[in-house]
Short mmCIF file of C-alpha atoms and ligand atoms in Angstrom, two decimals:
data_model
loop_
_atom_site.label_atom_id
_atom_site.label_comp_id
_atom_site.label_asym_id
_atom_site.label_seq_id
_atom_site.Cartn_x
_atom_site.Cartn_y
_atom_site.Cartn_z
CA MET A 1 -28.55 48.59 0.37
CA LYS A 2 -32.15 47.44 1.29
CA PHE A 3 -33.67 44.29 0.87
CA PRO A 4 -35.94 44.01 -2.03
CA LYS A 5 -39.55 44.02 -1.77
CA LEU A 6 -41.12 40.91 -2.67
CA GLU A 7 -44.27 39.96 -4.56
CA SER A 8 -44.69 37.10 -2.11
CA LYS A 9 -44.25 36.54 1.52
CA THR A 10 -42.63 33.20 0.83
CA ILE A 11 -39.13 32.64 0.18
CA LEU A 12 -37.30 29.10 -0.76
CA ALA A 13 -34.61 28.42 1.92
CA PRO A 14 -31.24 27.63 0.84
CA MET A 15 -30.68 23.91 0.73
CA ALA A 16 -27.36 22.25 -0.42
CA GLY A 17 -28.03 19.17 -2.45
CA ILE A 18 -31.67 20.32 -3.39
CA ASN A 19 -31.81 23.84 -4.81
CA ASP A 20 -30.66 23.29 -8.43
CA LEU A 21 -31.88 25.87 -10.86
CA ALA A 22 -34.75 23.59 -12.30
CA PHE A 23 -36.37 22.93 -8.66
CA ARG A 24 -35.82 26.76 -8.10
CA LEU A 25 -37.46 27.96 -11.14
CA LEU A 26 -40.30 25.26 -10.39
CA CYS A 27 -40.79 27.07 -7.06
CA LYS A 28 -40.93 30.43 -8.41
CA ASP A 29 -43.32 29.29 -11.21
CA LEU A 30 -45.56 28.03 -8.28
CA GLY A 31 -45.43 31.48 -6.46
CA CYS A 32 -42.35 31.51 -4.31
CA GLY A 33 -41.34 35.20 -3.87
CA MET A 34 -37.48 34.71 -3.85
CA THR A 35 -35.26 31.77 -4.09
CA TYR A 36 -31.84 31.05 -2.49
CA SER A 37 -29.08 28.93 -3.92
CA GLU A 38 -27.45 26.08 -2.40
CA MET A 39 -24.55 27.38 0.06
CA ILE A 40 -21.35 28.23 -2.04
CA SER A 41 -17.75 27.99 -0.69
CA ALA A 42 -16.44 31.40 -0.04
CA PRO A 43 -12.73 30.10 0.04
CA ALA A 44 -13.17 28.21 -3.17
CA LEU A 45 -14.63 31.08 -4.95
CA ALA A 46 -12.28 33.43 -3.92
CA ARG A 47 -9.62 31.24 -5.56
CA LYS A 48 -12.10 31.12 -8.56
CA ASN A 49 -12.44 27.35 -8.34
CA LYS A 50 -13.70 26.14 -11.41
CA ALA A 51 -15.86 23.16 -10.22
CA THR A 52 -17.41 25.97 -7.70
CA ILE A 53 -18.18 28.49 -10.31
CA LYS A 54 -19.74 25.41 -12.52
CA LEU A 55 -22.36 25.02 -9.52
CA ILE A 56 -23.44 28.48 -9.65
CA ASP A 57 -26.23 28.12 -12.27
CA VAL A 58 -28.65 31.32 -12.48
CA VAL A 59 -30.43 32.77 -15.30
CA PRO A 60 -31.90 36.03 -15.76
CA GLU A 61 -35.54 34.97 -15.44
CA GLU A 62 -34.98 33.81 -11.80
CA HIS A 63 -35.00 37.09 -10.46
CA PRO A 64 -35.51 37.84 -7.59
CA PHE A 65 -32.78 35.49 -6.24
CA GLY A 66 -30.14 35.13 -3.76
CA LEU A 67 -26.76 33.62 -3.53
CA GLN A 68 -25.63 32.19 -0.14
CA LEU A 69 -21.96 32.04 0.76
CA PHE A 70 -20.27 30.13 3.61
CA GLY A 71 -16.77 30.54 4.80
CA GLN A 72 -15.15 32.27 7.87
CA LYS A 73 -11.95 34.40 6.54
CA THR A 74 -13.45 38.01 5.82
CA GLU A 75 -11.07 38.59 3.02
CA GLU A 76 -12.18 35.58 1.20
CA ILE A 77 -16.01 36.28 1.78
CA VAL A 78 -15.43 39.97 0.35
CA LYS A 79 -13.65 38.48 -2.63
CA ALA A 80 -16.22 35.83 -3.14
CA ALA A 81 -19.22 38.29 -2.68
CA GLN A 82 -17.64 40.54 -5.33
CA TYR A 83 -17.38 37.93 -7.91
CA LEU A 84 -21.04 36.85 -7.33
CA GLU A 85 -22.12 40.61 -7.68
CA GLU A 86 -20.03 41.10 -10.62
CA HIS A 87 -20.95 37.71 -12.59
CA TYR A 88 -24.45 36.97 -11.56
CA LYS A 89 -26.23 40.13 -10.48
CA PRO A 90 -28.07 38.65 -7.51
CA ASP A 91 -30.71 40.62 -5.66
CA VAL A 92 -29.26 39.60 -2.42
CA ILE A 93 -25.94 37.94 -1.29
CA ASP A 94 -26.48 35.82 1.71
CA PHE A 95 -24.17 34.77 4.47
CA ASN A 96 -24.43 31.39 6.28
CA LEU A 97 -24.27 31.37 9.92
CA GLY A 98 -26.35 28.54 10.46
CA CYS A 99 -24.92 25.46 8.78
CA PRO A 100 -24.56 22.47 11.57
CA ALA A 101 -22.76 20.17 9.27
CA ARG A 102 -19.27 18.68 10.74
CA GLN A 103 -17.03 19.49 7.82
CA ILE A 104 -18.45 23.12 7.85
CA ILE A 105 -18.10 23.49 11.61
CA ARG A 106 -14.29 22.15 11.44
CA GLN A 107 -13.53 24.98 8.97
CA GLY A 108 -14.90 27.49 11.62
CA ALA A 109 -17.51 28.38 9.32
CA GLY A 110 -21.55 28.07 9.54
CA SER A 111 -23.09 28.26 13.01
CA SER A 112 -19.76 28.05 14.73
CA LEU A 113 -19.46 31.64 13.94
CA LEU A 114 -22.42 32.36 16.19
CA ILE A 115 -19.86 32.28 19.06
CA ARG A 116 -17.40 34.70 17.23
CA LYS A 117 -19.42 37.87 17.12
CA ASN A 118 -16.42 40.07 16.40
CA ARG A 119 -15.66 38.11 13.24
CA VAL A 120 -19.47 38.39 12.09
CA VAL A 121 -19.44 42.00 12.65
CA GLU A 122 -16.15 42.33 10.44
CA ILE A 123 -17.55 39.89 7.83
CA VAL A 124 -20.99 41.85 7.58
CA LYS A 125 -19.17 45.37 7.83
CA ALA A 126 -16.70 44.65 5.06
CA CYS A 127 -19.26 43.10 2.71
CA SER A 128 -22.09 45.46 2.99
CA SER A 129 -19.73 48.41 2.64
CA SER A 130 -17.94 46.90 -0.36
CA LEU A 131 -20.97 45.58 -2.21
CA SER A 132 -23.83 47.25 -4.23
CA THR A 133 -26.00 44.26 -3.31
CA PRO A 134 -27.98 43.94 -0.27
CA PHE A 135 -25.77 41.53 2.11
CA THR A 136 -28.11 39.45 4.58
CA VAL A 137 -27.53 36.95 7.02
CA LYS A 138 -29.01 33.45 7.93
CA ILE A 139 -28.55 32.45 11.69
CA ARG A 140 -29.78 29.70 14.13
CA SER A 141 -30.63 30.59 17.77
CA ALA A 142 -27.08 29.59 19.04
CA PHE A 143 -24.33 27.21 18.49
CA GLU A 144 -24.90 24.85 21.64
CA GLY A 145 -26.24 25.27 25.26
CA LYS A 146 -28.97 27.15 26.41
CA LYS A 147 -27.89 30.66 26.03
CA ILE A 148 -29.61 32.03 22.80
CA VAL A 149 -27.35 34.56 20.95
CA ALA A 150 -29.77 35.17 18.19
CA ILE A 151 -30.93 38.34 19.23
CA ASP A 152 -27.48 39.76 20.05
CA ILE A 153 -26.13 38.60 16.86
CA ALA A 154 -28.97 39.98 14.85
CA LYS A 155 -28.61 43.34 16.45
CA ALA A 156 -24.83 43.41 15.71
CA CYS A 157 -25.56 42.25 12.22
CA GLU A 158 -28.00 45.10 11.53
CA GLU A 159 -25.62 47.82 13.19
CA ALA A 160 -22.83 46.39 10.69
CA GLY A 161 -25.05 46.98 7.69
CA ALA A 162 -27.00 43.78 7.16
CA ALA A 163 -30.22 44.43 4.97
CA ALA A 164 -32.13 41.40 6.46
CA ILE A 165 -31.93 38.57 8.75
CA ALA A 166 -33.46 35.03 8.31
CA VAL A 167 -33.69 33.13 11.55
CA HIS A 168 -33.98 29.24 11.86
CA PRO A 169 -34.58 29.03 15.81
CA ARG A 170 -32.81 25.78 16.58
CA THR A 171 -29.24 25.74 17.85
CA MET A 172 -26.51 23.86 16.00
CA SER A 173 -26.53 21.17 18.41
CA GLN A 174 -30.13 20.74 18.04
CA GLY A 175 -29.71 19.74 14.44
CA TYR A 176 -33.59 19.33 13.46
CA SER A 177 -34.44 17.87 16.57
CA GLY A 178 -37.22 19.37 18.84
CA LYS A 179 -39.36 22.29 17.50
CA ALA A 180 -38.19 25.65 16.15
CA ASP A 181 -38.63 28.28 18.91
CA TRP A 182 -40.66 30.87 16.99
CA SER A 183 -40.67 32.84 20.14
CA ILE A 184 -36.89 33.66 19.12
CA ILE A 185 -37.87 34.95 15.90
CA LYS A 186 -40.53 37.47 17.59
CA GLN A 187 -37.68 38.77 20.01
CA VAL A 188 -35.45 39.23 16.87
CA LYS A 189 -38.19 40.98 15.14
CA GLU A 190 -38.79 43.22 18.24
CA THR A 191 -35.05 44.12 18.03
CA VAL A 192 -34.10 45.04 14.65
CA ASN A 193 -35.61 47.43 12.08
CA ILE A 194 -34.66 45.53 9.10
CA PRO A 195 -36.70 42.91 7.35
CA VAL A 196 -36.92 39.42 9.42
CA ILE A 197 -37.31 36.22 7.69
CA GLY A 198 -38.86 33.58 9.84
CA ASN A 199 -37.81 29.97 9.33
CA GLY A 200 -38.50 26.86 10.85
CA ASP A 201 -41.06 23.98 10.88
CA VAL A 202 -43.65 25.69 8.33
CA PHE A 203 -45.19 22.63 6.88
CA SER A 204 -48.54 23.81 5.96
CA PRO A 205 -50.15 27.12 4.83
CA PRO A 206 -51.81 27.57 8.31
CA ASP A 207 -48.32 27.17 9.88
CA ALA A 208 -47.04 30.16 7.58
CA LEU A 209 -49.82 32.34 8.67
CA ARG A 210 -49.18 31.34 12.35
CA LEU A 211 -45.67 32.01 12.05
CA MET A 212 -46.40 35.71 10.59
CA GLU A 213 -48.98 36.32 13.36
CA GLU A 214 -46.99 35.09 16.31
CA THR A 215 -43.64 36.66 15.34
CA GLY A 216 -44.45 39.53 13.22
CA CYS A 217 -41.75 38.43 10.70
CA ASP A 218 -41.92 40.13 7.27
CA TYR A 219 -41.18 36.92 5.24
CA VAL A 220 -41.75 33.14 5.77
CA MET A 221 -38.83 30.94 4.54
CA ILE A 222 -39.81 27.23 3.61
CA GLY A 223 -37.41 24.44 3.27
CA ARG A 224 -38.01 20.70 3.77
CA ALA A 225 -41.87 21.29 2.97
CA ALA A 226 -40.98 22.54 -0.36
CA MET A 227 -38.66 19.53 -0.97
CA LYS A 228 -41.73 17.40 -1.18
CA ASN A 229 -44.42 19.74 -2.20
CA PRO A 230 -43.21 22.94 -4.09
CA LEU A 231 -46.85 23.61 -4.67
CA ILE A 232 -46.87 24.81 -0.86
CA PHE A 233 -45.69 28.28 -2.25
CA ARG A 234 -49.08 28.95 -4.20
CA GLN A 235 -51.04 27.37 -1.21
CA VAL A 236 -49.35 29.85 1.30
CA ASN A 237 -49.88 32.63 -1.20
CA ASP A 238 -53.52 31.81 -1.35
CA TYR A 239 -54.07 31.07 2.30
CA LEU A 240 -52.62 34.35 3.33
CA ARG A 241 -54.98 36.23 0.94
CA LYS A 242 -58.33 34.51 1.48
CA LYS A 243 -57.74 32.05 4.30
CA SER A 244 -58.25 28.87 2.05
CA PHE A 245 -56.17 26.91 -0.19
CA LYS A 246 -56.34 23.88 -2.84
CA GLN A 247 -54.85 20.57 -1.50
CA ALA A 248 -52.28 19.36 -3.78
CA ASP A 249 -53.95 16.14 -5.48
CA ASP A 250 -52.09 13.65 -7.61
CA GLU A 251 -53.08 15.48 -10.85
CA ALA A 252 -51.37 18.55 -9.61
CA LYS A 253 -48.34 16.87 -8.64
CA LEU A 254 -47.99 14.88 -11.76
CA LYS A 255 -48.37 18.19 -13.55
CA MET A 256 -45.49 19.79 -11.30
CA ILE A 257 -43.35 16.61 -11.90
CA LYS A 258 -43.68 17.23 -15.53
CA THR A 259 -42.82 20.71 -15.45
CA TYR A 260 -39.68 20.00 -13.42
CA LEU A 261 -38.56 17.42 -15.91
CA PHE A 262 -38.93 19.99 -18.47
CA LEU A 263 -37.02 22.49 -16.64
CA ALA A 264 -34.27 19.79 -15.49
CA LYS A 265 -33.63 18.86 -19.03
CA LYS A 266 -33.43 22.37 -20.27
CA HIS A 267 -31.04 23.42 -17.76
CA GLU A 268 -28.99 20.30 -17.84
CA VAL A 269 -29.63 19.07 -14.12
CA GLY A 270 -27.86 15.84 -13.57
CA PHE A 271 -29.91 12.61 -13.61
CA VAL A 272 -29.34 11.56 -10.04
CA ARG A 273 -30.53 15.00 -8.82
CA THR A 274 -33.76 14.65 -10.95
CA LYS A 275 -34.57 11.37 -9.86
CA LEU A 276 -34.46 12.51 -6.15
CA HIS A 277 -36.63 15.39 -6.78
CA CYS A 278 -39.09 13.10 -8.64
CA GLN A 279 -39.07 10.70 -5.81
CA LEU A 280 -39.57 13.62 -3.11
CA PHE A 281 -42.55 14.92 -5.11
CA THR A 282 -44.44 11.59 -5.12
CA THR A 283 -44.71 11.99 -1.13
CA GLY A 284 -48.62 12.09 -0.43
CA MET A 285 -49.44 10.54 -3.95
CA LYS A 286 -51.50 7.58 -4.04
CA GLY A 287 -49.13 4.44 -4.09
CA GLY A 288 -46.16 6.88 -3.40
CA ALA A 289 -44.23 4.25 -1.78
CA ALA A 290 -44.19 1.94 -4.60
CA LEU A 291 -43.53 4.81 -6.87
CA ARG A 292 -40.63 6.01 -5.00
CA HIS A 293 -39.33 2.35 -5.02
CA SER A 294 -39.70 1.90 -8.82
CA LEU A 295 -38.05 5.47 -9.41
CA GLY A 296 -35.00 4.21 -7.15
CA LYS A 297 -34.43 1.79 -9.90
CA ALA A 298 -34.94 4.00 -12.89
CA LYS A 299 -31.73 4.46 -15.23
CA ASP A 300 -32.92 7.32 -17.32
CA GLU A 301 -35.41 9.93 -17.74
CA ASP A 302 -37.77 8.08 -20.24
CA GLU A 303 -38.05 5.50 -17.25
CA ILE A 304 -39.20 8.04 -14.69
CA ARG A 305 -41.90 9.20 -17.36
CA ARG A 306 -42.86 5.69 -17.80
CA ILE A 307 -42.93 4.89 -14.00
CA LEU A 308 -45.08 8.28 -13.51
CA GLY A 309 -47.13 8.02 -16.61
CA THR A 310 -46.24 11.75 -17.49
C1 FMN B 1 -31.21 19.26 2.46
C2 FMN B 1 -31.18 20.39 3.42
C3 FMN B 1 -30.13 21.27 2.87
C4 FMN B 1 -29.93 22.59 3.65
N1 FMN B 1 -28.82 23.29 3.03
C5 FMN B 1 -28.68 24.72 3.71
C6 FMN B 1 -27.78 25.44 3.16
O1 FMN B 1 -26.87 25.39 2.07
N2 FMN B 1 -27.77 26.70 3.65
C7 FMN B 1 -28.36 27.00 4.96
O2 FMN B 1 -28.46 28.28 5.23
N3 FMN B 1 -29.34 26.19 5.33
C8 FMN B 1 -29.65 25.07 4.79
N4 FMN B 1 -30.35 24.24 5.29
C9 FMN B 1 -31.35 24.52 6.21
C10 FMN B 1 -32.65 25.13 5.63
O3 FMN B 1 -32.21 26.52 4.97
C11 FMN B 1 -33.65 25.71 6.83
O4 FMN B 1 -33.09 26.81 7.52
C12 FMN B 1 -34.19 24.59 7.51
O5 FMN B 1 -34.29 23.30 6.79
C13 FMN B 1 -35.26 24.94 8.48
O6 FMN B 1 -36.50 25.24 7.59
P1 FMN B 1 -37.71 24.26 7.35
O7 FMN B 1 -38.14 23.60 8.80
O8 FMN B 1 -38.75 25.11 6.55
O9 FMN B 1 -37.01 22.94 6.65
C14 FMN B 1 -30.64 23.10 4.52
C15 FMN B 1 -31.82 21.84 4.89
C16 FMN B 1 -31.77 20.88 4.31
C17 FMN B 1 -32.89 20.05 4.84
#
């Protein structure tokens, strides 16, 4: 199955603890071409764990969207992917080969699979042949050490049937330190014939253009910058089209926060998560530090609105 053709070159990166439905819909409203869910545990979903299922919060108007799984046992991942396909009809099912979190690595999942190519190939083959949804992978450049495996893994995943590859070119042991090495994205793009999604350190519209020009990648995936400024999707779209974009002023940010609060209420996002997003969104606003401090003490949505004057 082929990766869908998106209307924008931008994709919201999967982010655990961040990508609730209201946030994803906000990003989409602001021009993001496709959203990804937070990573979902394949072993838990294969067991039809109720708490895990409750966390999957998609609505039809989100299309196109991807749901991301993590795990390491082929049978569980196939079962979980089939469950996602049947119940949520995602446009893409993605497999996490990049998570550096200790509890995920300890399970033999996430980026630790980068040193188990045979298992990766087995998983991608099994999923892509048993699903009618495009199956994609998201990788880092390597687990640890200097030997980069991204190019080899990307080629193997393509041959096994992957529909696209997202590349965050840092090793697991790097975490978020240093710079993302975009030359690895370029090498992956030169090696495979499926769409390549470039990711890592896109913090501004010019960064997005530079990533596309330097690597030839098909799409740009944005994570941390979107957490603080979801308007970046509209800004990147504008910049790619006409080489200019409007800076996000306080008025635009407040309007965006209002939209988020509306969506969070409508889709029953918890208060702690709602507050976290509002705090993040005030980054760069006049008096932002003081606003974040006050928001930290807010006890309910009315208080958030009063502090922000929305
Ligand atoms: C809070 C947070 C949660 C993340 N959760 C996931 C995840 O669930 N799955 C995944 O593949 N990557 C996850 N990532 C990594 C991002 O998808 C992305 O690869 C990384 O942040 C680099 O992109 P950026 O420089 O645009 O932030 C997470 C990153 C952050 C900051």
